[in-house]
Short mmCIF file of C-alpha atoms in Angstrom, two decimals:
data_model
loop_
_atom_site.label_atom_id
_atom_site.label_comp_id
_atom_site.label_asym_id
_atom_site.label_seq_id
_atom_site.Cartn_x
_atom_site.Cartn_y
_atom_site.Cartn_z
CA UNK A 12 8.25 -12.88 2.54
CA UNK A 13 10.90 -15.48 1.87
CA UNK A 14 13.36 -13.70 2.38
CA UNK A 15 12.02 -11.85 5.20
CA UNK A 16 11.38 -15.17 7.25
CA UNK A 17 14.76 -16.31 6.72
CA UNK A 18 16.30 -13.21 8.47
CA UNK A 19 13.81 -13.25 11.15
CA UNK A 20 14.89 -17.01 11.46
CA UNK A 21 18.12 -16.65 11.73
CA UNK A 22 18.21 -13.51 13.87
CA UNK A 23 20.22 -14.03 17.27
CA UNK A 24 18.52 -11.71 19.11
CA UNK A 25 15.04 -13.94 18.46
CA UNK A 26 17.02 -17.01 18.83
CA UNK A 27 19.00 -15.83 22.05
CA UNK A 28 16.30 -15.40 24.93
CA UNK A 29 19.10 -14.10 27.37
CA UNK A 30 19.99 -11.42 24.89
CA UNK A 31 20.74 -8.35 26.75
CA UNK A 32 19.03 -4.46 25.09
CA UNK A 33 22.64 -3.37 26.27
CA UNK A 34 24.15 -6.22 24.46
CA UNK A 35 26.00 -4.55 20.59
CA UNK A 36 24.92 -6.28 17.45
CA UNK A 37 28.79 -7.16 16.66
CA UNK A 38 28.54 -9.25 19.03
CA UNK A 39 27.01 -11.60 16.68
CA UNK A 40 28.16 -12.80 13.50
CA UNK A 41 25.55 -10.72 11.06
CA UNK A 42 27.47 -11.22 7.84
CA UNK A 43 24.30 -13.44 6.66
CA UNK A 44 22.51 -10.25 6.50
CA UNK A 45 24.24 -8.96 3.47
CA UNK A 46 23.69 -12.39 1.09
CA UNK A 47 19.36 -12.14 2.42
CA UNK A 48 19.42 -8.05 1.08
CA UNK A 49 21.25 -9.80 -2.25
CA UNK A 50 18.37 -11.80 -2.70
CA UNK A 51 15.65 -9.68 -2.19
CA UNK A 52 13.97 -9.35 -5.65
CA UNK A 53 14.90 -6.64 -8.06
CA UNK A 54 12.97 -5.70 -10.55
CA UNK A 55 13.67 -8.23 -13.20
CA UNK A 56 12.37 -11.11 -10.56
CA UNK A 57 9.43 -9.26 -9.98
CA UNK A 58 8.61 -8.84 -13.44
CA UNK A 59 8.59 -12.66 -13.47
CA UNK A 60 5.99 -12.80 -11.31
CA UNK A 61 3.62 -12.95 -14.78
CA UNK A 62 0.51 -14.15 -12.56
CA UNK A 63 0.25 -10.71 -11.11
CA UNK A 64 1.32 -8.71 -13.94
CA UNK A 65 -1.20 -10.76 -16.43
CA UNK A 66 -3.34 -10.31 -13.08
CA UNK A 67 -3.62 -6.36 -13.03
CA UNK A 68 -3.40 -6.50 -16.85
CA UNK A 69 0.10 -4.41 -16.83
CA UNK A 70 2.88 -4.39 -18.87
CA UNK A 71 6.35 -5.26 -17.24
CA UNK A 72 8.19 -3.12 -15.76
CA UNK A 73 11.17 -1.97 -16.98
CA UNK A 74 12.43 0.77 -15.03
CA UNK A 75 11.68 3.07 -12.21
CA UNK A 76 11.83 6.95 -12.43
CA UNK A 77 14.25 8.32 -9.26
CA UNK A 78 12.45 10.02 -6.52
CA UNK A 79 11.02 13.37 -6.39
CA UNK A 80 11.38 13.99 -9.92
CA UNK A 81 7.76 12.50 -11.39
CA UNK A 82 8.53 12.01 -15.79
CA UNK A 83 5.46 14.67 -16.43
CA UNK A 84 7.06 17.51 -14.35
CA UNK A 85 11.16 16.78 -14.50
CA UNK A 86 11.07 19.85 -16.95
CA UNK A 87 10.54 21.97 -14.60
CA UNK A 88 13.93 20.82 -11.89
CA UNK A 89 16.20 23.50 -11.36
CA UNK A 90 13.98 26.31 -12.82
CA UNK A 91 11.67 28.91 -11.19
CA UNK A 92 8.60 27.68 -13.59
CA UNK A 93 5.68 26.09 -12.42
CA UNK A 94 2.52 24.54 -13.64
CA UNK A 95 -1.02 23.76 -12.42
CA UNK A 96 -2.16 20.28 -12.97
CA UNK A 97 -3.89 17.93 -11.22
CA UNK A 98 -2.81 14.49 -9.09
CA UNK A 99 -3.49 11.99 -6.69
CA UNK A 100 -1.07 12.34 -3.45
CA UNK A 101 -1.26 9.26 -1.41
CA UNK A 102 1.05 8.62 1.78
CA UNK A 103 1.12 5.34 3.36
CA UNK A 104 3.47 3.61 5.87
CA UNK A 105 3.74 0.69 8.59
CA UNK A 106 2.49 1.54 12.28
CA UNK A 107 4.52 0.22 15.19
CA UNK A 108 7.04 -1.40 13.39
CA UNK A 109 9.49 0.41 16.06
CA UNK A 110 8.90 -2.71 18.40
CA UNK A 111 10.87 -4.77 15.97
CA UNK A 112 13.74 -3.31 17.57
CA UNK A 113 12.91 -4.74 21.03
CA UNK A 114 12.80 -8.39 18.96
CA UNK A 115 15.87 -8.34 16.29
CA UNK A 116 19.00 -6.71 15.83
CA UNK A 117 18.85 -3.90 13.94
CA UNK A 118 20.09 -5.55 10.60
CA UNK A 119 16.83 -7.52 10.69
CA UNK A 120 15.04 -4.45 10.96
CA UNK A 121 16.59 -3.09 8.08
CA UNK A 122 15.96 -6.08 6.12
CA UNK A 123 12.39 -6.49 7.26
CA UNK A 124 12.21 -2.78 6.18
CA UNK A 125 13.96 -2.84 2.66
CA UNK A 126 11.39 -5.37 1.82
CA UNK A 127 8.29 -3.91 2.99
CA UNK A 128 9.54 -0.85 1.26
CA UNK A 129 10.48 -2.96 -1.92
CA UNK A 130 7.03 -4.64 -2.41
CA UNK A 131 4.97 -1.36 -1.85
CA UNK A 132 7.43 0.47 -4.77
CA UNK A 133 6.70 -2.26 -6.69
CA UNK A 134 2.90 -2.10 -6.16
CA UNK A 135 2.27 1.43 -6.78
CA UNK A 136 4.12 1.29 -10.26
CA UNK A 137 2.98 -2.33 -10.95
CA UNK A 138 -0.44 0.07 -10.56
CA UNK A 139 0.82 3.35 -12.56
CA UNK A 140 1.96 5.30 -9.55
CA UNK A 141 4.71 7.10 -9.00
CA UNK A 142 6.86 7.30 -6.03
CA UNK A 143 8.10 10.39 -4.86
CA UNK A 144 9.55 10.11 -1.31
CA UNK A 145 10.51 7.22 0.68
CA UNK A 146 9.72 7.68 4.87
CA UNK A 147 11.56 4.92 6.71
CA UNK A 148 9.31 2.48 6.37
CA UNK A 149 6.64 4.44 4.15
CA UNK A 150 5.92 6.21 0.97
CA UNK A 151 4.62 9.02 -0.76
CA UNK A 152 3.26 8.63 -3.53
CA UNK A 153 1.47 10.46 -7.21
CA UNK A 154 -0.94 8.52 -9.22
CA UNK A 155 -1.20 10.89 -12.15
CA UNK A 156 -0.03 12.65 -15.10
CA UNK A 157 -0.39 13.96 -18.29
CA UNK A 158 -1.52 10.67 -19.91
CA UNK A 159 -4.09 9.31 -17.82
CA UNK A 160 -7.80 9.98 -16.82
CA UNK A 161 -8.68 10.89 -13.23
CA UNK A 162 -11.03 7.98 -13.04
CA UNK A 163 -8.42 5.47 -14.23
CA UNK A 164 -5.32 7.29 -11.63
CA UNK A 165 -8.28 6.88 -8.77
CA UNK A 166 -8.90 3.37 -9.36
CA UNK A 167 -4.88 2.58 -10.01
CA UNK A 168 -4.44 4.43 -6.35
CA UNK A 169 -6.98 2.57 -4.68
CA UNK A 170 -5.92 -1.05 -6.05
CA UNK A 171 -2.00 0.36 -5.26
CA UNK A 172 -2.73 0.95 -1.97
CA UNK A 173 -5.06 -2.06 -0.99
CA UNK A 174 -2.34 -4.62 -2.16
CA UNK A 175 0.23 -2.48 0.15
CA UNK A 176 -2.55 -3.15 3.15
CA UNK A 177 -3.06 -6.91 2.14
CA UNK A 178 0.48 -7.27 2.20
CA UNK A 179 0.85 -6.10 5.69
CA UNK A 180 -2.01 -7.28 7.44
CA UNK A 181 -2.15 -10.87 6.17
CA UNK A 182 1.16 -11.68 4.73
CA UNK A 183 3.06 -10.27 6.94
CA UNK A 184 0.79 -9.93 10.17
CA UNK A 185 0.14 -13.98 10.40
CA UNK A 186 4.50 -14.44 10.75
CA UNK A 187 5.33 -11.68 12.99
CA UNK A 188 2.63 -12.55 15.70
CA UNK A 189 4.24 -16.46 15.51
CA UNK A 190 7.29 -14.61 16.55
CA UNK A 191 5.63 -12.02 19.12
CA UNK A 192 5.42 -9.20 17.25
CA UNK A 193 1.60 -8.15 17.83
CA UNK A 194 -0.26 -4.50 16.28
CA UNK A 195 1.33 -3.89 12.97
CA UNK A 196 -0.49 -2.29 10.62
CA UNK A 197 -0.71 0.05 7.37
CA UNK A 198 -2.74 3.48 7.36
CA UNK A 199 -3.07 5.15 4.38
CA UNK A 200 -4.23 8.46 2.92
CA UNK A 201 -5.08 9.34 -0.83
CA UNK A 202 -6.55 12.48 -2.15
CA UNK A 203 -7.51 14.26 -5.39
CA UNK A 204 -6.45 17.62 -6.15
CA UNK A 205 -7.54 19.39 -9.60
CA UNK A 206 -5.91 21.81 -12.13
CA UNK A 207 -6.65 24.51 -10.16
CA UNK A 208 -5.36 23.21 -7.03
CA UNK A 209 -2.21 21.84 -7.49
CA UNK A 210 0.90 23.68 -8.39
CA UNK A 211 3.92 21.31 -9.71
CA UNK A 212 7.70 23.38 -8.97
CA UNK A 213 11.26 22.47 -8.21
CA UNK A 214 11.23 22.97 -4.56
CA UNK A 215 14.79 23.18 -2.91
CA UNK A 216 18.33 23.69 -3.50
CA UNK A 217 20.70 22.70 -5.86
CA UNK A 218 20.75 19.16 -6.01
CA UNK A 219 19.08 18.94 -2.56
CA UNK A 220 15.60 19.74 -4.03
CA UNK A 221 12.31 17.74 -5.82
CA UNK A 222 9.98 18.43 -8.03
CA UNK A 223 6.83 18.51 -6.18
CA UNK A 224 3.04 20.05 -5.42
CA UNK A 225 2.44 22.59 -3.26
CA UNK A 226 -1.65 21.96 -2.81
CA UNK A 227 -3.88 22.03 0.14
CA UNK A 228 -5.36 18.03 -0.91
CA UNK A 229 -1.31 16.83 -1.04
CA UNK A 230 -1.28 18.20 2.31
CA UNK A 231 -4.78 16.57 3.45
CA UNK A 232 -3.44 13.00 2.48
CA UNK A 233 -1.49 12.62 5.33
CA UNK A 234 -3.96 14.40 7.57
CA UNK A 235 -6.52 11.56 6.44
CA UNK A 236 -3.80 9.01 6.91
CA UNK A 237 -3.53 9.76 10.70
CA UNK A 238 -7.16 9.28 10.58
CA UNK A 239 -7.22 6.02 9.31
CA UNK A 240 -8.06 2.98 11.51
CA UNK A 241 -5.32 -0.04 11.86
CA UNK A 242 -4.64 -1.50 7.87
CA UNK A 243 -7.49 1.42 6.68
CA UNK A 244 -7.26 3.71 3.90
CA UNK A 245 -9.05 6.92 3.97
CA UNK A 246 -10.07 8.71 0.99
CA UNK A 247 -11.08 12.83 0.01
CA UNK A 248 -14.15 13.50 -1.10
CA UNK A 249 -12.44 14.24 -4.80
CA UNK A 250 -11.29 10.68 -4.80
CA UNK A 251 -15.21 9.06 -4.38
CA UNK A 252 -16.45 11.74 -6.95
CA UNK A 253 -14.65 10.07 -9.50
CA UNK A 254 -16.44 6.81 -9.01
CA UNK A 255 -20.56 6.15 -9.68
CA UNK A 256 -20.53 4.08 -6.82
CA UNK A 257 -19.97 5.16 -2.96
CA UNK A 258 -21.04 1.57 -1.25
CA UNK A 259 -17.04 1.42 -0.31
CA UNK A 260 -17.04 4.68 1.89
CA UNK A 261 -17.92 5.94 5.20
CA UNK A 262 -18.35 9.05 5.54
CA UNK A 263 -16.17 10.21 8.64
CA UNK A 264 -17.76 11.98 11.60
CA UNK A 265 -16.20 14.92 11.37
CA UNK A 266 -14.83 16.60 7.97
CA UNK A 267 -10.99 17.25 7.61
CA UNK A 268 -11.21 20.05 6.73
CA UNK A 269 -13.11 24.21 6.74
CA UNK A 270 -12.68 26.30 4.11
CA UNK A 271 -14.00 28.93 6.72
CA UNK A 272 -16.58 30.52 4.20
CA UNK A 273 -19.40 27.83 5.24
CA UNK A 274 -17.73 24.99 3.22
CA UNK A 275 -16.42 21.47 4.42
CA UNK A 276 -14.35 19.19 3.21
CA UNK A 277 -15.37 15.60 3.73
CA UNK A 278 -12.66 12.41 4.23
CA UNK A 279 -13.98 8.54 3.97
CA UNK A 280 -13.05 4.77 5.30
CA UNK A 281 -12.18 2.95 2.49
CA UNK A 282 -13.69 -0.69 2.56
CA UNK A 283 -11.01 -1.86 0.25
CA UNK A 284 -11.80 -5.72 1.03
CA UNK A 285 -15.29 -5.39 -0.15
CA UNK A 286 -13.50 -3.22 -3.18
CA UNK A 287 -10.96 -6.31 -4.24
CA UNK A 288 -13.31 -8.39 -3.22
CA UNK A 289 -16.36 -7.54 -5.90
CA UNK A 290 -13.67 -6.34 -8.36
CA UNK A 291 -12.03 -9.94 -8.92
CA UNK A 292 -8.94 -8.89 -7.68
CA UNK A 293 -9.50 -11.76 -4.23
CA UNK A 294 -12.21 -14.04 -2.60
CA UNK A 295 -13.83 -14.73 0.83
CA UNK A 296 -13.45 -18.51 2.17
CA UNK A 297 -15.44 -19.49 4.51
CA UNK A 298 -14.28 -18.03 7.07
CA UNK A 299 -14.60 -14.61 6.07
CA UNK A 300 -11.33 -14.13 5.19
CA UNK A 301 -9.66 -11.97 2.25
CA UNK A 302 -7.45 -14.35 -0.36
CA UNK A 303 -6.28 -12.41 -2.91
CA UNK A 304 -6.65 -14.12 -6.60
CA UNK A 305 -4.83 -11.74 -8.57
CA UNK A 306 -3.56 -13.57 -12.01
CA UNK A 307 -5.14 -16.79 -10.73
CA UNK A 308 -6.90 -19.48 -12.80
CA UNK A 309 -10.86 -18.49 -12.73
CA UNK A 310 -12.54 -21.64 -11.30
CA UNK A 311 -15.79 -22.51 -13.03
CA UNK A 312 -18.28 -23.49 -10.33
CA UNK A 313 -20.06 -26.59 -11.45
CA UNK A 314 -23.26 -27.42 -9.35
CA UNK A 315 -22.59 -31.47 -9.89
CA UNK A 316 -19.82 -31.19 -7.49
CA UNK A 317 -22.94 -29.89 -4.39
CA UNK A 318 -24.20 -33.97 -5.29
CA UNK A 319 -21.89 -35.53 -1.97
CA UNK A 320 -23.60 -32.79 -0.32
CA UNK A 321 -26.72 -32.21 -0.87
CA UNK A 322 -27.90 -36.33 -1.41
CA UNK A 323 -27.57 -36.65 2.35
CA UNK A 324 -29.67 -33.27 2.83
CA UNK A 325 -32.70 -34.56 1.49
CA UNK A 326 -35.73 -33.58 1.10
CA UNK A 327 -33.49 -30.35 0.27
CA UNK A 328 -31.72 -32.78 -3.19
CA UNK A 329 -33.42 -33.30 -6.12
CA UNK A 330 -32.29 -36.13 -8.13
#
């Protein structure tokens, strides 16, 4: 956000009211631009961050796997072999973030970008994801893998993708409406497919190929992400099976998808502030509002500190 703020700042095409849509960014002296990417946090600044990490109860990262090419699967890159194994496909990206372009030059853009693009990476493997593609200004992602338990990849997804959406609607929401940038927003899709529904293969060319799924609930994720509402997350009906409790879901009015053999497939709107919320992971103030109290001090509530209060709210006080 730091750095984000400072670009925006800066920016002559905020600063310059007169600035013309048929006016060329060289017109202005961007150089600025490239020291604000330099200090965007890598990943041994983030990994200083030791209030989150301690938070979430994860070990540091120390380095990322490259794209399309998820550790449990890179056997099978350049060969014709395939295997079936379950995973978690989630997609998520920013909505309407094209209208920064009508508010900064396009180097801010980028900037603004890079760093939501950063922070989500950094999320989803802070979380035990994996991500496989990168989408402008979203991501596709795995939770998943030889290693790990459904039930643990489903509740890594979900916390993943609800500190993406936090991000975005309050960090970053609150700044760019001071500026006049109104309506962005996350959606999000995750879904759950099993062994038997998800085939891993090298898909491609040469070097211009992935290792990837071919499964009808990697292709529903993004389905259920167009169906989400602004900063929502909609879940598959695989995902809330792995969890004893459905209080967090709405069941959509329509399901997304028929097998055509009398069977439906069921999507859900995931209340993921309640979920953070009743998890420890943030509070409510007052006001309603989500603040998130990942790696914070736990603040013992001591009933001698109602006593200012409740002495003037007699006959209510008890001494």
């Amino acid at each position: 956000m730091d750095v984000i703020k400072k670009a925006v700042d800066k920016d002559p095409k905020r600063m310059n009211k007169l600035f013309s849509l048929h006016q060329e960014d060289s017109d202005y002296d961007l150089s600025y631009i490239k020291g604000l990417r330099a200090e965007l946090p890598g990943l041994e600044s983030l990994n200083e961050s030791t209030r989150l990490i301690k938070g979430l109860g994860t070990p540091a990262i120390n380095n990322l796997p490259s794209l399309g090419n998820h550790p449990d699967f890179s056997y099978l890159r350049g060969t014709t072999n395939t295997e079936k194994h379950w995973i978690i496909s989630g997609f998520v990206d920013v909505r309407k973030s094209t209208q920064l372009n009508n508010r900064f030059t396009l180097q801010t853009v980028a900037l603004i970008t890079e760093g939501i693009v950063k922070a989500s990476i950094f999320a989803v493997n802070l979380c035990g994801g994996y991500v496989h593609r990168i989408q402008g200004d979203g991501l596709m992602v795995y939770f998943g893998g030889k290693n790990i338990e459904k039930i643990q990849a489903t509740k890594d997804a979900l916390k993943a993708f609800a500190l993406i959406t936090y991000f975005v609607k309050n960090d970053l929401k609150e700044y760019f409406e001071a500026n006049g940038i109104k309506d962005i927003f996350t959606r999000a899709g995750l879904d759950l497919g099993h062994d038997n529904q998800v085939l891993w293969m090298y898909s491609g060319l040469g070097e211009a190929g992935e290792v990837t799924t071919s499964s009808l609930h990697t292709s529903l994720a993004p389905k259920m992400q167009a169906t989400a509402l602004s900063n929502g997350i909609v879940v598959g009906q695989h995902i809330l099976n792995q969890l004893s409790n459905d209080k967090y879901f709405k069941q959509k009015s329509k399901p997304i998808w028929d097998y055509e053999d009398g069977r439906f497939y069921n999507h859900y709107d995931f209340d993921w502030e309640k979920y953070i919320t009743e998890n420890d992971f943030a509070v409510q103030d007052q006001n309603g509002n989500v603040i998130l109290t990942i790696g914070s001090p736990k603040v013992k509530l001591d009933p001698i500190n109602l006593v200012p209060i409740a002495s003037i709210s007699k006959p209510y006080f008890n001494y």
